[in-house]
Amino acid sequence: MKQLVIKAFGDASQLVLAEASSPALAADQIRVQMHYAGVNPVDAKTRAGLGWGAQAIKDKLPWSPGFEVMGTVLEVGADVGDYAPSDRVFGLLPGGGYSEQLVVSADALLPVPAGVTDKMAAGLSLAGTTAWQGLTEHGGLKAGERVLISAAAGGVGHLAVQLAKGLGATVVALGSPGNHDFLHDLGADEVIDYRDEAALTAMAPVDLFFDLVGGTSGCSLLSHVKSGGRVVTVPTITADEVIAAAQPLGLTATGMLKHQDNQQLALLVKAVAERRLRVEVSHVYPLAEGAAAHRQIETGHTRGKILLQG
Ligand SMILES: NC(=O)c1ccc[n+]([C@@H]2O[C@H](COP(=O)([O-])OP(=O)(O)OC[C@H]3O[C@@H](n4cnc5c(N)ncnc54)[C@H](OP(=O)(O)O)[C@@H]3O)[C@@H](O)[C@H]2O)c1
């Protein structure tokens, strides 16, 4: 079976298709034929040698990226009762999702419910849990509050807009003009071009700022948070900078690292099945074109999610 690997940190051209042997199956594991793997900014940052992800794998190269997948079960271990061949499964992985086949613990993945497409399931796990945990566990968002979401049209943001609306919040979404109709369709109450200083100045202050851009952008938007309000800054590389800028303003600011929670993921995929949550997949690349997918995610202007097809 083939998998996309990097042998050294570097630009997208470091991603190469390599032949790998599929491991033997333990009693509690399933073998999965990967149909789609989500492509996330963390994949590209780690490939480039940046952030916590690169620190974790720097002594374990070659490494195959891919933290979220969807596929069908090919084979089940002797002790696995919950799955049978051809069942559709999806979920989070510790890496290695850019592979034609995966061998994982049976309880790592979840079944894909009827009514959820393969592509929507593939793009949900990482962005969906980040959006949910950021808004609720870290942000404490309550009905009736105003929340500002930057990068609202991106992978995490487009799900956060819908989840925040579902929680009863008033959603202020930042995006470039080409994404404004998309953001209104997702349910955003106010949509603002983040380059339009006059529109930003006219914006009423918010209770919670869900910062998906970080750095200079995150710091400059802090002035739009009400006195005593909250900030959740999601990009880990610039979190300390945004938190340090928020504290003198009397804001409660926190960074976050999403954690695996399959109960949350089950609720999120149920929302997709019931048409209360939509995963926008803007482009699908063949596995062999992983470098092109990384170049796209590195533009910082991807709408919704992009996937690799196994
Ligand atoms: N800590 C964690 O656990 C965790 C988990 C997931 C993601 N993250 C991080 O969170 C960030 C967002 O992830 P993502 O998957 O949503 O990224 P993404 O899909 O690549 O985000 C793309 C979006 O960013 C928007 N954007 C770019 N520059 C902007 C700016 N200055 N102001 C407002 N919007 C801007 C673009 O909007 P336009 O095209 O409209 O310009 C585009 O829609 C990344 O840094 C990622 O690494 C962290």
Tab-separated table of C-alpha atoms and ligand atoms in Angstrom:
chain	number	residue	atom	x	y	z
A	1	MET	CA	0.000	0.000	0.000
A	2	LYS	CA	1.066	3.563	-0.648
A	3	GLN	CA	1.395	6.415	1.817
A	4	LEU	CA	2.526	10.029	1.612
A	5	VAL	CA	5.560	10.641	3.794
A	6	ILE	CA	8.180	13.253	4.559
A	7	LYS	CA	11.753	12.144	5.128
A	8	ALA	CA	12.858	15.610	6.272
A	9	PHE	CA	11.128	18.866	7.280
A	10	GLY	CA	10.747	21.363	4.460
A	11	ASP	CA	8.394	22.723	1.811
A	12	ALA	CA	5.497	20.846	0.213
A	13	SER	CA	7.828	19.057	-2.231
A	14	GLN	CA	9.065	16.991	0.736
A	15	LEU	CA	5.815	14.989	0.522
A	16	VAL	CA	6.480	11.845	-1.525
A	17	LEU	CA	4.447	8.705	-2.205
A	18	ALA	CA	6.200	5.698	-0.697
A	19	GLU	CA	5.450	1.992	-0.604
A	20	ALA	CA	4.730	0.757	2.944
A	21	SER	CA	3.798	-2.644	4.296
A	22	SER	CA	0.440	-2.893	6.036
A	23	PRO	CA	0.948	-4.084	9.626
A	24	ALA	CA	-0.537	-7.310	11.007
A	25	LEU	CA	-3.864	-6.877	12.795
A	26	ALA	CA	-4.035	-7.180	16.611
A	27	ALA	CA	-7.171	-8.641	18.216
A	28	ASP	CA	-8.595	-5.200	19.127
A	29	GLN	CA	-7.800	-3.495	15.813
A	30	ILE	CA	-9.486	-2.869	12.461
A	31	ARG	CA	-7.945	-2.480	9.030
A	32	VAL	CA	-9.460	0.444	7.118
A	33	GLN	CA	-9.346	1.366	3.433
A	34	MET	CA	-8.893	5.138	3.523
A	35	HIS	CA	-11.285	6.968	1.194
A	36	TYR	CA	-10.604	10.550	2.276
A	37	ALA	CA	-8.128	12.232	4.629
A	38	GLY	CA	-8.670	15.820	5.785
A	39	VAL	CA	-5.860	18.323	5.111
A	40	ASN	CA	-5.351	20.788	7.972
A	41	PRO	CA	-2.933	23.670	8.588
A	42	VAL	CA	-1.235	21.587	11.307
A	43	ASP	CA	-0.250	19.004	8.661
A	44	ALA	CA	1.628	21.655	6.686
A	45	LYS	CA	3.118	23.340	9.767
A	46	THR	CA	4.400	19.993	11.041
A	47	ARG	CA	5.769	19.093	7.587
A	48	ALA	CA	7.622	22.428	7.637
A	49	GLY	CA	9.137	21.631	11.055
A	50	LEU	CA	7.031	24.157	13.002
A	51	GLY	CA	5.098	23.936	16.261
A	52	TRP	CA	4.305	21.214	18.780
A	53	GLY	CA	3.594	18.663	16.038
A	54	ALA	CA	7.123	18.878	14.623
A	55	GLN	CA	8.638	18.695	18.116
A	56	ALA	CA	6.728	15.453	18.703
A	57	ILE	CA	7.940	13.716	15.527
A	58	LYS	CA	11.378	15.213	14.886
A	59	ASP	CA	13.143	12.010	15.940
A	60	LYS	CA	10.633	9.704	14.202
A	61	LEU	CA	11.073	10.582	10.499
A	62	PRO	CA	9.958	9.416	7.966
A	63	TRP	CA	6.492	10.506	9.020
A	64	SER	CA	3.108	10.392	7.323
A	65	PRO	CA	0.771	13.332	8.090
A	66	GLY	CA	-3.003	13.077	8.408
A	67	PHE	CA	-4.968	13.550	11.634
A	68	GLU	CA	-8.508	12.879	10.360
A	69	VAL	CA	-9.855	10.227	8.019
A	70	MET	CA	-12.894	8.466	6.613
A	71	GLY	CA	-12.837	4.968	5.151
A	72	THR	CA	-14.399	1.515	5.103
A	73	VAL	CA	-13.492	-1.462	7.267
A	74	LEU	CA	-11.561	-4.157	5.368
A	75	GLU	CA	-10.853	-6.584	8.213
A	76	VAL	CA	-11.566	-6.833	11.957
A	77	GLY	CA	-9.405	-8.311	14.750
A	78	ALA	CA	-10.545	-11.404	16.657
A	79	ASP	CA	-11.969	-9.420	19.613
A	80	VAL	CA	-13.754	-6.716	17.606
A	81	GLY	CA	-17.526	-7.075	17.765
A	82	ASP	CA	-18.671	-3.576	16.823
A	83	TYR	CA	-17.574	-3.522	13.183
A	84	ALA	CA	-17.797	-5.721	10.096
A	85	PRO	CA	-16.136	-5.416	6.689
A	86	SER	CA	-17.510	-2.569	4.530
A	87	ASP	CA	-18.755	-0.514	7.519
A	88	ARG	CA	-18.038	3.206	7.055
A	89	VAL	CA	-15.878	4.764	9.796
A	90	PHE	CA	-14.310	8.156	10.496
A	91	GLY	CA	-12.442	10.047	13.186
A	92	LEU	CA	-9.205	11.420	14.572
A	93	LEU	CA	-5.806	9.754	14.371
A	94	PRO	CA	-2.445	10.614	15.953
A	95	GLY	CA	-1.061	10.983	12.370
A	96	GLY	CA	-0.584	8.657	9.405
A	97	GLY	CA	-3.924	9.351	7.747
A	98	TYR	CA	-2.338	10.056	4.333
A	99	SER	CA	-2.189	6.282	3.705
A	100	GLU	CA	-4.201	3.963	1.472
A	101	GLN	CA	-4.763	1.634	4.425
A	102	LEU	CA	-4.774	2.172	8.179
A	103	VAL	CA	-4.585	-0.220	11.114
A	104	VAL	CA	-6.126	1.331	14.222
A	105	SER	CA	-7.709	0.374	17.513
A	106	ALA	CA	-11.417	-0.332	16.898
A	107	ASP	CA	-12.453	2.258	19.480
A	108	ALA	CA	-10.373	5.045	17.870
A	109	LEU	CA	-12.899	5.590	15.068
A	110	LEU	CA	-16.700	5.978	14.952
A	111	PRO	CA	-19.353	4.720	12.539
A	112	VAL	CA	-20.524	7.153	9.848
A	113	PRO	CA	-24.319	7.472	10.236
A	114	ALA	CA	-26.703	7.182	7.298
A	115	GLY	CA	-27.265	10.559	5.677
A	116	VAL	CA	-23.674	11.711	6.158
A	117	THR	CA	-21.570	11.665	2.990
A	118	ASP	CA	-18.074	10.185	2.999
A	119	LYS	CA	-16.581	13.621	2.332
A	120	MET	CA	-18.477	15.391	5.108
A	121	ALA	CA	-17.410	12.707	7.589
A	122	ALA	CA	-13.794	13.024	6.469
A	123	GLY	CA	-13.677	16.783	7.033
A	124	LEU	CA	-15.493	16.926	10.359
A	125	SER	CA	-13.258	15.479	13.070
A	126	LEU	CA	-10.399	17.897	13.619
A	127	ALA	CA	-12.108	21.156	12.715
A	128	GLY	CA	-15.375	20.152	14.395
A	129	THR	CA	-13.867	19.205	17.751
A	130	THR	CA	-11.701	22.338	17.695
A	131	ALA	CA	-14.703	24.569	17.007
A	132	TRP	CA	-16.860	22.891	19.669
A	133	GLN	CA	-14.191	22.795	22.369
A	134	GLY	CA	-13.084	26.352	21.628
A	135	LEU	CA	-16.579	27.808	21.842
A	136	THR	CA	-17.813	25.770	24.824
A	137	GLU	CA	-15.034	24.274	27.000
A	138	HIS	CA	-12.671	27.233	26.611
A	139	GLY	CA	-14.961	30.062	25.538
A	140	GLY	CA	-17.992	29.293	27.726
A	141	LEU	CA	-20.275	30.709	25.004
A	142	LYS	CA	-23.864	31.217	26.193
A	143	ALA	CA	-27.140	31.936	24.405
A	144	GLY	CA	-27.652	35.645	23.832
A	145	GLU	CA	-23.934	36.503	23.755
A	146	ARG	CA	-22.108	38.064	20.818
A	147	VAL	CA	-19.175	36.079	19.436
A	148	LEU	CA	-16.603	37.319	16.921
A	149	ILE	CA	-15.125	34.557	14.735
A	150	SER	CA	-12.069	35.355	12.574
A	151	ALA	CA	-11.192	33.080	9.612
A	152	ALA	CA	-14.900	32.302	9.689
A	153	ALA	CA	-14.943	30.764	6.187
A	154	GLY	CA	-12.083	28.340	6.916
A	155	GLY	CA	-12.065	24.759	8.145
A	156	VAL	CA	-12.668	25.478	11.832
A	157	GLY	CA	-14.452	28.803	11.307
A	158	HIS	CA	-17.286	27.628	9.033
A	159	LEU	CA	-18.222	24.968	11.589
A	160	ALA	CA	-17.809	27.420	14.489
A	161	VAL	CA	-20.260	29.854	12.836
A	162	GLN	CA	-22.927	27.143	12.664
A	163	LEU	CA	-22.234	25.745	16.153
A	164	ALA	CA	-22.294	29.210	17.737
A	165	LYS	CA	-25.654	29.918	16.071
A	166	GLY	CA	-26.906	26.582	17.380
A	167	LEU	CA	-25.882	27.657	20.895
A	168	GLY	CA	-28.058	30.772	20.533
A	169	ALA	CA	-25.269	33.323	20.107
A	170	THR	CA	-25.199	36.322	17.769
A	171	VAL	CA	-22.387	35.565	15.331
A	172	VAL	CA	-20.101	38.207	13.847
A	173	ALA	CA	-18.045	36.527	11.104
A	174	LEU	CA	-14.893	37.915	9.496
A	175	GLY	CA	-14.073	36.966	5.917
A	176	SER	CA	-13.059	38.435	2.590
A	177	PRO	CA	-15.904	39.717	0.377
A	178	GLY	CA	-15.895	36.590	-1.820
A	179	ASN	CA	-16.946	34.588	1.241
A	180	HIS	CA	-19.733	36.894	2.488
A	181	ASP	CA	-22.635	35.066	0.816
A	182	PHE	CA	-21.199	31.762	2.061
A	183	LEU	CA	-21.013	33.106	5.635
A	184	HIS	CA	-24.570	34.466	5.524
A	185	ASP	CA	-25.760	31.075	4.223
A	186	LEU	CA	-24.087	29.405	7.216
A	187	GLY	CA	-26.143	31.635	9.524
A	188	ALA	CA	-23.774	34.470	10.448
A	189	ASP	CA	-25.722	37.501	11.723
A	190	GLU	CA	-23.095	40.082	10.771
A	191	VAL	CA	-20.393	39.566	8.142
A	192	ILE	CA	-17.440	41.945	7.960
A	193	ASP	CA	-14.421	42.173	5.660
A	194	TYR	CA	-11.427	42.000	7.992
A	195	ARG	CA	-9.563	44.483	5.767
A	196	ASP	CA	-12.353	47.106	6.120
A	197	GLU	CA	-11.193	49.263	9.040
A	198	ALA	CA	-14.329	51.454	8.989
A	199	ALA	CA	-16.640	48.428	9.206
A	200	LEU	CA	-14.561	46.963	12.039
A	201	THR	CA	-14.661	50.252	13.933
A	202	ALA	CA	-18.454	50.394	13.587
A	203	MET	CA	-18.868	46.842	14.950
A	204	ALA	CA	-20.511	46.584	18.397
A	205	PRO	CA	-18.245	44.899	20.965
A	206	VAL	CA	-18.442	41.160	21.588
A	207	ASP	CA	-18.484	38.927	24.681
A	208	LEU	CA	-16.216	36.275	23.149
A	209	PHE	CA	-13.548	36.502	20.437
A	210	PHE	CA	-12.779	33.126	18.845
A	211	ASP	CA	-9.419	33.927	17.240
A	212	LEU	CA	-8.553	31.573	14.377
A	213	VAL	CA	-5.799	33.718	12.839
A	214	GLY	CA	-3.628	34.649	15.832
A	215	GLY	CA	-0.541	36.908	15.739
A	216	THR	CA	-0.997	40.508	14.639
A	217	SER	CA	-4.595	39.893	13.545
A	218	GLY	CA	-5.513	38.364	16.897
A	219	CYS	CA	-3.889	41.213	18.836
A	220	SER	CA	-5.501	43.974	16.751
A	221	LEU	CA	-9.021	42.546	17.169
A	222	LEU	CA	-8.810	42.457	20.991
A	223	SER	CA	-10.101	46.051	21.148
A	224	HIS	CA	-13.497	44.781	19.914
A	225	VAL	CA	-14.040	42.608	23.007
A	226	LYS	CA	-16.208	44.022	25.817
A	227	SER	CA	-14.487	44.940	29.061
A	228	GLY	CA	-14.205	41.710	31.082
A	229	GLY	CA	-14.844	39.617	27.954
A	230	ARG	CA	-13.169	36.398	26.816
A	231	VAL	CA	-10.702	35.428	24.089
A	232	VAL	CA	-9.853	31.944	22.841
A	233	THR	CA	-6.836	32.059	20.534
A	234	VAL	CA	-6.516	28.854	18.541
A	235	PRO	CA	-3.216	28.953	16.544
A	236	THR	CA	-0.763	27.598	19.115
A	237	ILE	CA	2.365	29.217	17.659
A	238	THR	CA	1.162	32.773	18.453
A	239	ALA	CA	-1.008	32.028	21.507
A	240	ASP	CA	1.425	33.515	24.056
A	241	GLU	CA	1.604	36.782	22.060
A	242	VAL	CA	-2.200	37.191	21.928
A	243	ILE	CA	-2.672	36.221	25.593
A	244	ALA	CA	0.009	38.733	26.663
A	245	ALA	CA	-1.733	41.487	24.678
A	246	ALA	CA	-5.171	40.595	26.104
A	247	GLN	CA	-4.264	40.621	29.786
A	248	PRO	CA	-3.563	44.381	30.174
A	249	LEU	CA	-6.982	45.006	28.572
A	250	GLY	CA	-8.663	43.074	31.402
A	251	LEU	CA	-9.718	40.234	29.113
A	252	THR	CA	-9.649	36.543	30.025
A	253	ALA	CA	-7.564	34.945	27.306
A	254	THR	CA	-6.660	31.327	26.750
A	255	GLY	CA	-4.955	29.188	24.139
A	256	MET	CA	-6.142	25.681	23.398
A	257	LEU	CA	-5.117	22.348	21.945
A	258	LYS	CA	-8.032	20.243	20.807
A	259	HIS	CA	-8.320	16.812	22.427
A	260	GLN	CA	-9.929	13.661	21.167
A	261	ASP	CA	-13.457	13.201	22.515
A	262	ASN	CA	-15.477	10.640	20.586
A	263	GLN	CA	-18.673	11.464	22.525
A	264	GLN	CA	-18.465	15.026	21.226
A	265	LEU	CA	-17.666	13.738	17.758
A	266	ALA	CA	-20.725	11.460	17.863
A	267	LEU	CA	-22.904	14.499	18.659
A	268	LEU	CA	-21.282	16.512	15.879
A	269	VAL	CA	-21.825	13.815	13.249
A	270	LYS	CA	-25.430	13.415	14.450
A	271	ALA	CA	-25.879	17.144	13.808
A	272	VAL	CA	-24.520	16.612	10.271
A	273	ALA	CA	-26.905	13.672	9.723
A	274	GLU	CA	-29.822	15.837	10.905
A	275	ARG	CA	-28.780	18.727	8.608
A	276	ARG	CA	-28.072	21.018	11.579
A	277	LEU	CA	-24.377	21.198	10.637
A	278	ARG	CA	-22.821	21.268	7.177
A	279	VAL	CA	-19.213	20.452	6.301
A	280	GLU	CA	-18.169	22.428	3.225
A	281	VAL	CA	-15.599	20.510	1.144
A	282	SER	CA	-14.167	22.934	-1.408
A	283	HIS	CA	-11.706	20.616	-3.185
A	284	VAL	CA	-10.548	16.995	-3.274
A	285	TYR	CA	-7.016	16.069	-4.387
A	286	PRO	CA	-5.764	12.567	-5.270
A	287	LEU	CA	-3.381	11.196	-2.617
A	288	ALA	CA	-0.504	11.566	-5.094
A	289	GLU	CA	-1.183	15.341	-5.219
A	290	GLY	CA	-0.632	15.906	-1.513
A	291	ALA	CA	1.949	18.609	-2.238
A	292	ALA	CA	-0.682	20.660	-4.153
A	293	ALA	CA	-3.103	20.244	-1.247
A	294	HIS	CA	-0.451	21.507	1.179
A	295	ARG	CA	0.289	24.499	-1.055
A	296	GLN	CA	-3.431	25.319	-1.036
A	297	ILE	CA	-3.819	25.058	2.765
A	298	GLU	CA	-0.704	27.220	3.130
A	299	THR	CA	-2.370	30.062	1.167
A	300	GLY	CA	-4.438	30.693	4.333
A	301	HIS	CA	-7.482	31.297	2.096
A	302	THR	CA	-9.132	27.888	1.792
A	303	ARG	CA	-12.939	27.851	2.025
A	304	GLY	CA	-14.173	25.094	4.346
A	305	LYS	CA	-12.158	21.891	4.062
A	306	ILE	CA	-9.932	20.222	1.478
A	307	LEU	CA	-9.408	16.459	1.346
A	308	LEU	CA	-7.049	13.871	-0.099
A	309	GLN	CA	-8.696	10.897	-1.805
A	310	GLY	CA	-7.161	7.480	-1.118
B	1	LIG	N1	-4.995	24.584	18.688
B	1	LIG	C1	-5.661	23.638	18.039
B	1	LIG	O1	-6.031	22.597	18.613
B	1	LIG	C2	-6.001	23.865	16.593
B	1	LIG	C3	-6.891	23.009	15.958
B	1	LIG	C4	-7.260	23.293	14.637
B	1	LIG	C5	-6.714	24.403	13.980
B	1	LIG	N2	-5.816	25.171	14.631
B	1	LIG	C6	-5.251	26.364	13.973
B	1	LIG	O2	-6.322	27.303	13.791
B	1	LIG	C7	-6.106	28.064	12.608
B	1	LIG	C8	-7.331	27.975	11.700
B	1	LIG	O3	-7.435	26.642	11.228
B	1	LIG	P1	-8.350	26.340	9.953
B	1	LIG	O4	-8.257	24.889	9.667
B	1	LIG	O5	-9.684	26.943	10.114
B	1	LIG	O6	-7.546	27.184	8.840
B	1	LIG	P2	-7.905	27.467	7.328
B	1	LIG	O7	-9.032	26.595	6.896
B	1	LIG	O8	-6.653	27.426	6.535
B	1	LIG	O9	-8.423	28.992	7.365
B	1	LIG	C9	-8.609	29.622	6.144
B	1	LIG	C10	-9.429	30.869	6.348
B	1	LIG	O10	-8.654	31.879	6.993
B	1	LIG	C11	-9.179	33.128	6.597
B	1	LIG	N3	-8.238	34.199	6.856
B	1	LIG	C12	-6.963	34.307	6.409
B	1	LIG	N4	-6.397	35.438	6.893
B	1	LIG	C13	-7.344	36.060	7.650
B	1	LIG	C14	-7.361	37.262	8.412
B	1	LIG	N5	-6.289	38.055	8.498
B	1	LIG	N6	-8.487	37.582	9.081
B	1	LIG	C15	-9.573	36.799	9.018
B	1	LIG	N7	-9.624	35.629	8.300
B	1	LIG	C16	-8.512	35.284	7.626
B	1	LIG	C17	-9.483	32.935	5.145
B	1	LIG	O11	-10.533	33.799	4.839
B	1	LIG	P3	-10.654	34.532	3.423
B	1	LIG	O12	-10.335	33.476	2.383
B	1	LIG	O13	-12.075	34.991	3.439
B	1	LIG	O14	-9.626	35.625	3.411
B	1	LIG	C18	-9.890	31.449	5.043
B	1	LIG	O15	-11.286	31.295	4.967
B	1	LIG	C19	-4.819	27.522	11.986
B	1	LIG	O16	-3.742	28.309	12.438
B	1	LIG	C20	-4.701	26.121	12.584
B	1	LIG	O17	-3.393	25.622	12.622
B	1	LIG	C21	-5.434	24.935	15.911
